[in-house]
Amino acid sequence: MENNRDISASGKSSVYSLFYAQVRRNRDAIAIEHQKNTWSYGTLDEAVRRLASVFTNLGVAKRDRVAIISENRPEYIVAELACAMTGAIIACQNWRLSLDELKHCITLVNPKLLIVSERFASNLNELDLSNLEFINLDDGYTELLGNVSAAISPQSLDPEEGIVILYTSGTTGLPKGALISHRAQIARMCALRLDTVIREQDAFIAWTPMFHMASTDQLLNALMSGSTVIIIDGLKPDAITDAASRYDLGWLVMLPGSIKPMIEHLKKTKPKLKSIACIGAMADLVPRQEVADLTELMGAPYLNSFGATETGLPPASAALIPPGITDYSLSKKVNSLCEVRLIDADGKEVNDGKTGELTIRGATVFSGYWNDEETNAKDFDG
């Protein structure tokens, strides 16, 4: 039994295989809404397969990196799922970085291919990346997909294989590339649903940049669950409330700087919203009155989150603050699917009530920093 590959393979779902299970379940269900246009699961899968064929024709193989720099749009999701299907790794570039930082992030992962939208194409001309193969999403992309077949078989993948590289904020130097596996991505979907009241049909609004975990983690989770991703290009309160009036939502991400304009919009327009499982993030960085106002106006509890690019919403994002109150606790609640300890400078667990450094073990944890073995040796201790 130890060497029976069939037994081993039966437990190895991937992000793409779980997405495709939803395609088979209901091809006509809405996978994506963007600017009031919708893509069915079947339509999305065909685009994914065609881009996967393009990857193959360009020599992109398992574990090769595909860098992408683009605003939020359906083609971004197509690229992520095409990587998930072929075993390539998508490296999501932060277009807010300086040109020097952006060049560092791209060259760090040594991509085989770079996908860019026209909005950011001019920036790349200054980075001296002429040796890279490019795909411009706004120049020949539709024709490129139209010239290849959608009849391509997905790669058989170990869930420990990487699917996405997201970059840290770079607060201690240049950004680091965090490699997230299929296993971690699937576990992040499960942890959120175990610790909140999110249902499989609850939609997700992807308005935060897709280079950030707040969108990429959650949109992949939604598509593995069979729900809808509503794509919005940045913070647009009118578009967000319009979607919330038409779809039941799971987690509506609201970051600290976005909450005040959202409250102002809600008070002005008084929209009639459908159900929202939870809202917000990082309650300890938001004034209490803003938390109370937002939750009361949207009729949803606030997610008292404490997570990271490297760990997803864990280790401590399981607490919900009831709507409309200001006298809430900011204490964190440990998530499902993880083990947490607080340790001292010698690596020993501290006593209750003492301060320590948090360590985490669990299925949501990333697979290390790309090409940074020194940091990995320091930060990982199984």
GROMACS .gro file of C-alpha atoms in nm:
model
  382
    1MET     CA    1   0.000   0.000   0.000
    2GLU     CA    2   0.287   0.240   0.073
    3ASN     CA    3   0.384   0.254  -0.295
    4ASN     CA    4   0.035   0.241  -0.445
    5ARG     CA    5   0.020   0.557  -0.657
    6ASP     CA    6  -0.352   0.517  -0.725
    7ILE     CA    7  -0.428   0.531  -0.353
    8SER     CA    8  -0.205   0.835  -0.312
    9ALA     CA    9  -0.354   1.015  -0.614
   10SER     CA   10  -0.710   0.972  -0.489
   11GLY     CA   11  -0.644   1.228  -0.217
   12LYS     CA   12  -0.476   1.490  -0.435
   13SER     CA   13  -0.725   1.753  -0.545
   14SER     CA   14  -0.589   2.076  -0.692
   15VAL     CA   15  -0.733   2.424  -0.726
   16TYR     CA   16  -0.813   2.360  -1.091
   17SER     CA   17  -0.966   2.016  -1.030
   18LEU     CA   18  -1.202   2.161  -0.768
   19PHE     CA   19  -1.291   2.448  -1.000
   20TYR     CA   20  -1.357   2.199  -1.280
   21ALA     CA   21  -1.581   1.998  -1.048
   22GLN     CA   22  -1.801   2.308  -1.033
   23VAL     CA   23  -1.789   2.339  -1.413
   24ARG     CA   24  -1.920   1.983  -1.441
   25ARG     CA   25  -2.178   2.048  -1.172
   26ASN     CA   26  -2.334   2.348  -1.348
   27ARG     CA   27  -2.167   2.489  -1.660
   28ASP     CA   28  -2.429   2.762  -1.689
   29ALA     CA   29  -2.387   2.902  -1.337
   30ILE     CA   30  -2.238   3.253  -1.321
   31ALA     CA   31  -1.868   3.237  -1.239
   32ILE     CA   32  -1.776   3.602  -1.302
   33GLU     CA   33  -1.958   3.931  -1.327
   34HIS     CA   34  -1.761   4.226  -1.461
   35GLN     CA   35  -1.918   4.558  -1.556
   36LYS     CA   36  -2.259   4.385  -1.566
   37ASN     CA   37  -2.130   4.127  -1.817
   38THR     CA   38  -2.132   3.768  -1.695
   39TRP     CA   39  -1.915   3.464  -1.765
   40SER     CA   40  -2.060   3.119  -1.702
   41TYR     CA   41  -1.845   2.846  -1.548
   42GLY     CA   42  -1.834   2.681  -1.890
   43THR     CA   43  -1.724   3.000  -2.066
   44LEU     CA   44  -1.456   3.065  -1.804
   45ASP     CA   45  -1.325   2.709  -1.831
   46GLU     CA   46  -1.298   2.732  -2.210
   47ALA     CA   47  -1.093   3.053  -2.178
   48VAL     CA   48  -0.874   2.887  -1.914
   49ARG     CA   49  -0.812   2.586  -2.138
   50ARG     CA   50  -0.726   2.803  -2.436
   51LEU     CA   51  -0.477   3.009  -2.235
   52ALA     CA   52  -0.332   2.684  -2.099
   53SER     CA   53  -0.280   2.578  -2.462
   54VAL     CA   54  -0.103   2.908  -2.529
   55PHE     CA   55   0.121   2.843  -2.227
   56THR     CA   56   0.208   2.499  -2.362
   57ASN     CA   57   0.287   2.638  -2.707
   58LEU     CA   58   0.519   2.895  -2.547
   59GLY     CA   59   0.703   2.627  -2.354
   60VAL     CA   60   0.562   2.712  -2.011
   61ALA     CA   61   0.590   2.393  -1.806
   62LYS     CA   62   0.512   2.275  -1.455
   63ARG     CA   63   0.675   2.499  -1.191
   64ASP     CA   64   0.763   2.769  -1.445
   65ARG     CA   65   0.661   3.117  -1.332
   66VAL     CA   66   0.417   3.339  -1.518
   67ALA     CA   67   0.433   3.700  -1.396
   68ILE     CA   68   0.125   3.920  -1.431
   69ILE     CA   69   0.076   4.293  -1.386
   70SER     CA   70  -0.279   4.406  -1.446
   71GLU     CA   71  -0.580   4.574  -1.295
   72ASN     CA   72  -0.871   4.359  -1.173
   73ARG     CA   73  -1.036   4.199  -1.476
   74PRO     CA   74  -1.162   3.855  -1.587
   75GLU     CA   75  -0.842   3.777  -1.777
   76TYR     CA   76  -0.650   3.792  -1.449
   77ILE     CA   77  -0.860   3.505  -1.316
   78VAL     CA   78  -0.818   3.316  -1.644
   79ALA     CA   79  -0.441   3.343  -1.604
   80GLU     CA   80  -0.450   3.221  -1.244
   81LEU     CA   81  -0.662   2.919  -1.334
   82ALA     CA   82  -0.455   2.841  -1.644
   83CYS     CA   83  -0.151   2.824  -1.417
   84ALA     CA   84  -0.348   2.605  -1.176
   85MET     CA   85  -0.436   2.374  -1.466
   86THR     CA   86  -0.086   2.343  -1.614
   87GLY     CA   87   0.116   2.341  -1.293
   88ALA     CA   88   0.277   2.677  -1.364
   89ILE     CA   89   0.302   2.935  -1.085
   90ILE     CA   90   0.150   3.280  -1.127
   91ALA     CA   91   0.352   3.564  -0.973
   92CYS     CA   92   0.113   3.852  -0.903
   93GLN     CA   93   0.294   4.185  -0.936
   94ASN     CA   94   0.210   4.486  -0.722
   95TRP     CA   95   0.165   4.777  -0.963
   96ARG     CA   96   0.187   5.023  -0.673
   97LEU     CA   97   0.559   4.956  -0.628
   98SER     CA   98   0.838   5.176  -0.758
   99LEU     CA   99   0.996   5.065  -1.084
  100ASP     CA  100   1.306   4.941  -0.900
  101GLU     CA  101   1.094   4.736  -0.661
  102LEU     CA  102   0.881   4.601  -0.944
  103LYS     CA  103   1.188   4.494  -1.139
  104HIS     CA  104   1.320   4.319  -0.828
  105CYS     CA  105   0.994   4.128  -0.785
  106ILE     CA  106   0.983   4.018  -1.148
  107THR     CA  107   1.348   3.916  -1.175
  108LEU     CA  108   1.331   3.739  -0.836
  109VAL     CA  109   1.102   3.472  -0.980
  110ASN     CA  110   1.271   3.453  -1.324
  111PRO     CA  111   0.943   3.418  -1.515
  112LYS     CA  112   0.908   3.229  -1.842
  113LEU     CA  113   0.627   3.464  -1.948
  114LEU     CA  114   0.493   3.805  -1.849
  115ILE     CA  115   0.125   3.896  -1.890
  116VAL     CA  116   0.049   4.269  -1.886
  117SER     CA  117  -0.249   4.494  -1.944
  118GLU     CA  118  -0.220   4.807  -2.155
  119ARG     CA  119  -0.260   5.022  -1.842
  120PHE     CA  120   0.080   4.907  -1.717
  121ALA     CA  121   0.258   4.822  -2.042
  122SER     CA  122   0.436   5.159  -2.057
  123ASN     CA  123   0.584   5.102  -1.710
  124LEU     CA  124   0.743   4.779  -1.825
  125ASN     CA  125   0.916   4.952  -2.114
  126GLU     CA  126   1.137   5.120  -1.853
  127LEU     CA  127   1.238   4.795  -1.682
  128ASP     CA  128   1.462   4.644  -1.952
  129LEU     CA  129   1.278   4.312  -1.969
  130SER     CA  130   1.326   4.266  -2.342
  131ASN     CA  131   1.437   3.905  -2.294
  132LEU     CA  132   1.092   3.808  -2.163
  133GLU     CA  133   0.804   3.672  -2.367
  134PHE     CA  134   0.503   3.906  -2.331
  135ILE     CA  135   0.128   3.872  -2.366
  136ASN     CA  136  -0.062   4.202  -2.375
  137LEU     CA  137  -0.421   4.152  -2.258
  138ASP     CA  138  -0.536   4.445  -2.472
  139ASP     CA  139  -0.335   4.380  -2.787
  140GLY     CA  140  -0.395   4.053  -2.972
  141TYR     CA  141  -0.502   3.850  -2.668
  142THR     CA  142  -0.846   3.755  -2.802
  143GLU     CA  143  -0.696   3.645  -3.134
  144LEU     CA  144  -0.424   3.451  -2.950
  145LEU     CA  145  -0.683   3.245  -2.764
  146GLY     CA  146  -0.895   3.205  -3.075
  147ASN     CA  147  -0.608   3.040  -3.263
  148VAL     CA  148  -0.559   2.751  -3.019
  149SER     CA  149  -0.763   2.453  -2.908
  150ALA     CA  150  -0.945   2.423  -2.577
  151ALA     CA  151  -0.890   2.046  -2.591
  152ILE     CA  152  -0.607   2.023  -2.340
  153SER     CA  153  -0.579   1.790  -2.043
  154PRO     CA  154  -0.491   1.927  -1.698
  155GLN     CA  155  -0.162   1.831  -1.537
  156SER     CA  156  -0.170   1.574  -1.260
  157LEU     CA  157  -0.047   1.775  -0.964
  158ASP     CA  158   0.063   1.708  -0.611
  159PRO     CA  159  -0.123   1.960  -0.391
  160GLU     CA  160   0.213   2.064  -0.247
  161GLU     CA  161   0.300   2.218  -0.584
  162GLY     CA  162   0.288   2.597  -0.590
  163ILE     CA  163   0.008   2.785  -0.762
  164VAL     CA  164   0.069   3.150  -0.680
  165ILE     CA  165   0.342   3.384  -0.556
  166LEU     CA  166   0.218   3.686  -0.361
  167TYR     CA  167   0.462   3.947  -0.238
  168THR     CA  168   0.514   4.076   0.115
  169SER     CA  169   0.494   4.447   0.187
  170GLY     CA  170   0.871   4.485   0.204
  171THR     CA  171   0.871   4.656   0.546
  172THR     CA  172   1.209   4.498   0.631
  173GLY     CA  173   1.367   4.546   0.288
  174LEU     CA  174   1.270   4.456  -0.066
  175PRO     CA  175   0.948   4.253  -0.102
  176LYS     CA  176   0.976   3.877  -0.064
  177GLY     CA  177   0.781   3.632  -0.280
  178ALA     CA  178   0.559   3.400  -0.075
  179LEU     CA  179   0.490   3.071  -0.255
  180ILE     CA  180   0.140   2.939  -0.186
  181SER     CA  181   0.056   2.580  -0.273
  182HIS     CA  182  -0.265   2.419  -0.395
  183ARG     CA  183  -0.288   2.254  -0.052
  184ALA     CA  184  -0.269   2.587   0.127
  185GLN     CA  185  -0.518   2.751  -0.106
  186ILE     CA  186  -0.774   2.474  -0.056
  187ALA     CA  187  -0.722   2.485   0.320
  188ARG     CA  188  -0.771   2.864   0.325
  189MET     CA  189  -1.109   2.812   0.161
  190CYS     CA  190  -1.202   2.556   0.427
  191ALA     CA  191  -1.080   2.763   0.723
  192LEU     CA  192  -1.290   3.066   0.629
  193ARG     CA  193  -1.602   2.857   0.586
  194LEU     CA  194  -1.547   2.664   0.908
  195ASP     CA  195  -1.509   2.982   1.113
  196THR     CA  196  -1.786   3.197   0.962
  197VAL     CA  197  -2.139   3.142   0.833
  198ILE     CA  198  -2.038   3.166   0.466
  199ARG     CA  199  -2.235   2.934   0.239
  200GLU     CA  200  -2.117   2.774  -0.085
  201GLN     CA  201  -2.345   2.998  -0.294
  202ASP     CA  202  -2.232   3.326  -0.133
  203ALA     CA  203  -2.061   3.552  -0.387
  204PHE     CA  204  -1.734   3.740  -0.345
  205ILE     CA  205  -1.664   4.098  -0.454
  206ALA     CA  206  -1.305   4.129  -0.578
  207TRP     CA  207  -1.241   4.503  -0.551
  208THR     CA  208  -0.906   4.499  -0.371
  209PRO     CA  209  -0.612   4.442  -0.610
  210MET     CA  210  -0.576   4.086  -0.729
  211PHE     CA  211  -0.205   4.099  -0.646
  212HIS     CA  212  -0.314   4.086  -0.279
  213MET     CA  213  -0.437   3.789  -0.078
  214ALA     CA  214  -0.762   3.971   0.004
  215SER     CA  215  -0.874   3.916  -0.355
  216THR     CA  216  -0.672   3.627  -0.498
  217ASP     CA  217  -0.726   3.391  -0.203
  218GLN     CA  218  -1.096   3.464  -0.188
  219LEU     CA  219  -1.175   3.461  -0.559
  220LEU     CA  220  -1.011   3.120  -0.598
  221ASN     CA  221  -1.203   3.003  -0.293
  222ALA     CA  222  -1.530   3.122  -0.445
  223LEU     CA  223  -1.464   2.947  -0.775
  224MET     CA  224  -1.374   2.621  -0.600
  225SER     CA  225  -1.707   2.652  -0.415
  226GLY     CA  226  -1.922   2.721  -0.721
  227SER     CA  227  -2.018   3.078  -0.636
  228THR     CA  228  -1.979   3.406  -0.826
  229VAL     CA  229  -1.689   3.652  -0.830
  230ILE     CA  230  -1.794   4.012  -0.895
  231ILE     CA  231  -1.493   4.202  -1.028
  232ILE     CA  232  -1.459   4.573  -0.950
  233ASP     CA  233  -1.156   4.778  -1.044
  234GLY     CA  234  -1.076   4.937  -0.708
  235LEU     CA  235  -1.286   5.096  -0.434
  236LYS     CA  236  -1.613   5.207  -0.594
  237PRO     CA  237  -1.882   5.223  -0.324
  238ASP     CA  238  -2.166   5.254  -0.575
  239ALA     CA  239  -2.057   4.941  -0.763
  240ILE     CA  240  -2.001   4.750  -0.439
  241THR     CA  241  -2.345   4.833  -0.298
  242ASP     CA  242  -2.506   4.760  -0.635
  243ALA     CA  243  -2.356   4.410  -0.629
  244ALA     CA  244  -2.453   4.366  -0.264
  245SER     CA  245  -2.812   4.452  -0.353
  246ARG     CA  246  -2.823   4.172  -0.612
  247TYR     CA  247  -2.609   3.894  -0.462
  248ASP     CA  248  -2.588   3.721  -0.127
  249LEU     CA  249  -2.228   3.780  -0.018
  250GLY     CA  250  -1.982   3.586   0.190
  251TRP     CA  251  -1.694   3.797   0.321
  252LEU     CA  252  -1.712   4.156   0.197
  253VAL     CA  253  -1.357   4.280   0.242
  254MET     CA  254  -1.339   4.634   0.378
  255LEU     CA  255  -0.991   4.755   0.466
  256PRO     CA  256  -0.935   5.040   0.715
  257GLY     CA  257  -0.895   5.318   0.458
  258SER     CA  258  -1.205   5.214   0.265
  259ILE     CA  259  -1.455   5.216   0.550
  260LYS     CA  260  -1.521   5.589   0.592
  261PRO     CA  261  -1.612   5.650   0.223
  262MET     CA  262  -1.829   5.339   0.229
  263ILE     CA  263  -2.017   5.465   0.536
  264GLU     CA  264  -2.072   5.803   0.371
  265HIS     CA  265  -2.208   5.635   0.058
  266LEU     CA  266  -2.439   5.407   0.256
  267LYS     CA  267  -2.582   5.695   0.458
  268LYS     CA  268  -2.643   5.896   0.143
  269THR     CA  269  -2.797   5.624  -0.076
  270LYS     CA  270  -2.961   5.391   0.181
  271PRO     CA  271  -2.943   5.086  -0.049
  272LYS     CA  272  -3.146   4.772   0.015
  273LEU     CA  273  -2.887   4.497   0.051
  274LYS     CA  274  -2.915   4.121   0.041
  275SER     CA  275  -2.741   3.905   0.303
  276ILE     CA  276  -2.373   3.950   0.395
  277ALA     CA  277  -2.204   3.684   0.608
  278CYS     CA  278  -1.931   3.913   0.742
  279ILE     CA  279  -1.758   4.237   0.655
  280GLY     CA  280  -1.438   4.429   0.719
  281ALA     CA  281  -1.086   4.337   0.832
  282MET     CA  282  -0.830   4.434   1.096
  283ALA     CA  283  -1.072   4.580   1.348
  284ASP     CA  284  -0.787   4.698   1.571
  285LEU     CA  285  -0.691   4.954   1.302
  286VAL     CA  286  -1.041   5.098   1.263
  287PRO     CA  287  -1.214   5.352   1.492
  288ARG     CA  288  -1.484   5.180   1.696
  289GLN     CA  289  -1.758   5.412   1.575
  290GLU     CA  290  -1.672   5.331   1.214
  291VAL     CA  291  -1.699   4.959   1.288
  292ALA     CA  292  -2.037   5.016   1.454
  293ASP     CA  293  -2.168   5.236   1.172
  294LEU     CA  294  -2.052   5.008   0.890
  295THR     CA  295  -2.190   4.691   1.045
  296GLU     CA  296  -2.522   4.851   1.131
  297LEU     CA  297  -2.565   5.003   0.785
  298MET     CA  298  -2.476   4.677   0.609
  299GLY     CA  299  -2.645   4.443   0.856
  300ALA     CA  300  -2.343   4.217   0.899
  301PRO     CA  301  -2.088   4.132   1.171
  302TYR     CA  302  -1.731   4.261   1.144
  303LEU     CA  303  -1.448   4.013   1.087
  304ASN     CA  304  -1.190   4.074   1.360
  305SER     CA  305  -0.906   3.943   1.148
  306PHE     CA  306  -0.540   3.870   1.215
  307GLY     CA  307  -0.384   3.692   0.919
  308ALA     CA  308  -0.096   3.722   0.675
  309THR     CA  309   0.004   3.657   0.316
  310GLU     CA  310   0.203   3.362   0.447
  311THR     CA  311  -0.083   3.203   0.643
  312GLY     CA  312  -0.410   3.325   0.492
  313LEU     CA  313  -0.678   3.436   0.737
  314PRO     CA  314  -0.528   3.218   1.014
  315PRO     CA  315  -0.388   3.229   1.271
  316ALA     CA  316  -0.655   3.436   1.444
  317SER     CA  317  -0.945   3.558   1.229
  318ALA     CA  318  -1.232   3.355   1.374
  319ALA     CA  319  -1.392   3.627   1.589
  320LEU     CA  320  -1.693   3.825   1.468
  321ILE     CA  321  -1.802   4.160   1.615
  322PRO     CA  322  -2.183   4.197   1.629
  323PRO     CA  323  -2.335   4.482   1.425
  324GLY     CA  324  -2.388   4.828   1.568
  325ILE     CA  325  -2.184   4.815   1.889
  326THR     CA  326  -1.873   5.001   2.009
  327ASP     CA  327  -1.800   4.819   2.336
  328TYR     CA  328  -1.659   4.507   2.169
  329SER     CA  329  -1.347   4.309   2.253
  330LEU     CA  330  -1.050   4.314   2.017
  331SER     CA  331  -0.926   3.980   2.148
  332LYS     CA  332  -0.847   3.738   1.868
  333LYS     CA  333  -0.988   3.389   1.823
  334VAL     CA  334  -0.768   3.117   1.676
  335ASN     CA  335  -0.885   2.977   1.344
  336SER     CA  336  -0.963   2.620   1.256
  337LEU     CA  337  -0.702   2.407   1.078
  338CYS     CA  338  -0.402   2.555   1.256
  339GLU     CA  339  -0.189   2.504   1.567
  340VAL     CA  340  -0.062   2.817   1.740
  341ARG     CA  341   0.199   2.866   2.010
  342LEU     CA  342   0.358   3.174   2.168
  343ILE     CA  343   0.730   3.131   2.233
  344ASP     CA  344   1.008   3.330   2.398
  345ALA     CA  345   1.350   3.423   2.256
  346ASP     CA  346   1.478   3.072   2.337
  347GLY     CA  347   1.196   2.901   2.150
  348LYS     CA  348   1.017   2.789   2.467
  349GLU     CA  349   0.642   2.826   2.504
  350VAL     CA  350   0.551   3.119   2.731
  351ASN     CA  351   0.311   3.093   3.023
  352ASP     CA  352  -0.049   3.213   2.996
  353GLY     CA  353  -0.073   3.591   3.012
  354LYS     CA  354   0.284   3.643   2.892
  355THR     CA  355   0.391   3.803   2.565
  356GLY     CA  356   0.560   3.588   2.303
  357GLU     CA  357   0.628   3.545   1.933
  358LEU     CA  358   0.351   3.359   1.750
  359THR     CA  359   0.435   3.037   1.569
  360ILE     CA  360   0.189   2.853   1.348
  361ARG     CA  361   0.161   2.510   1.193
  362GLY     CA  362  -0.125   2.413   0.965
  363ALA     CA  363  -0.252   2.339   0.618
  364THR     CA  364  -0.299   2.708   0.526
  365VAL     CA  365   0.070   2.792   0.570
  366PHE     CA  366   0.271   2.890   0.263
  367SER     CA  367   0.566   2.696   0.119
  368GLY     CA  368   0.844   2.943   0.186
  369TYR     CA  369   0.990   3.257   0.033
  370TRP     CA  370   1.096   3.220  -0.328
  371ASN     CA  371   1.473   3.198  -0.373
  372ASP     CA  372   1.542   3.300  -0.012
  373GLU     CA  373   1.678   2.995   0.166
  374GLU     CA  374   1.843   3.201   0.439
  375THR     CA  375   1.509   3.345   0.552
  376ASN     CA  376   1.337   3.009   0.512
  377ALA     CA  377   1.597   2.840   0.733
  378LYS     CA  378   1.537   3.103   1.001
  379ASP     CA  379   1.156   3.119   0.984
  380PHE     CA  380   1.067   2.750   0.945
  381ASP     CA  381   1.114   2.494   1.221
  382GLY     CA  382   0.886   2.197   1.162
   0.00000   0.00000   0.00000
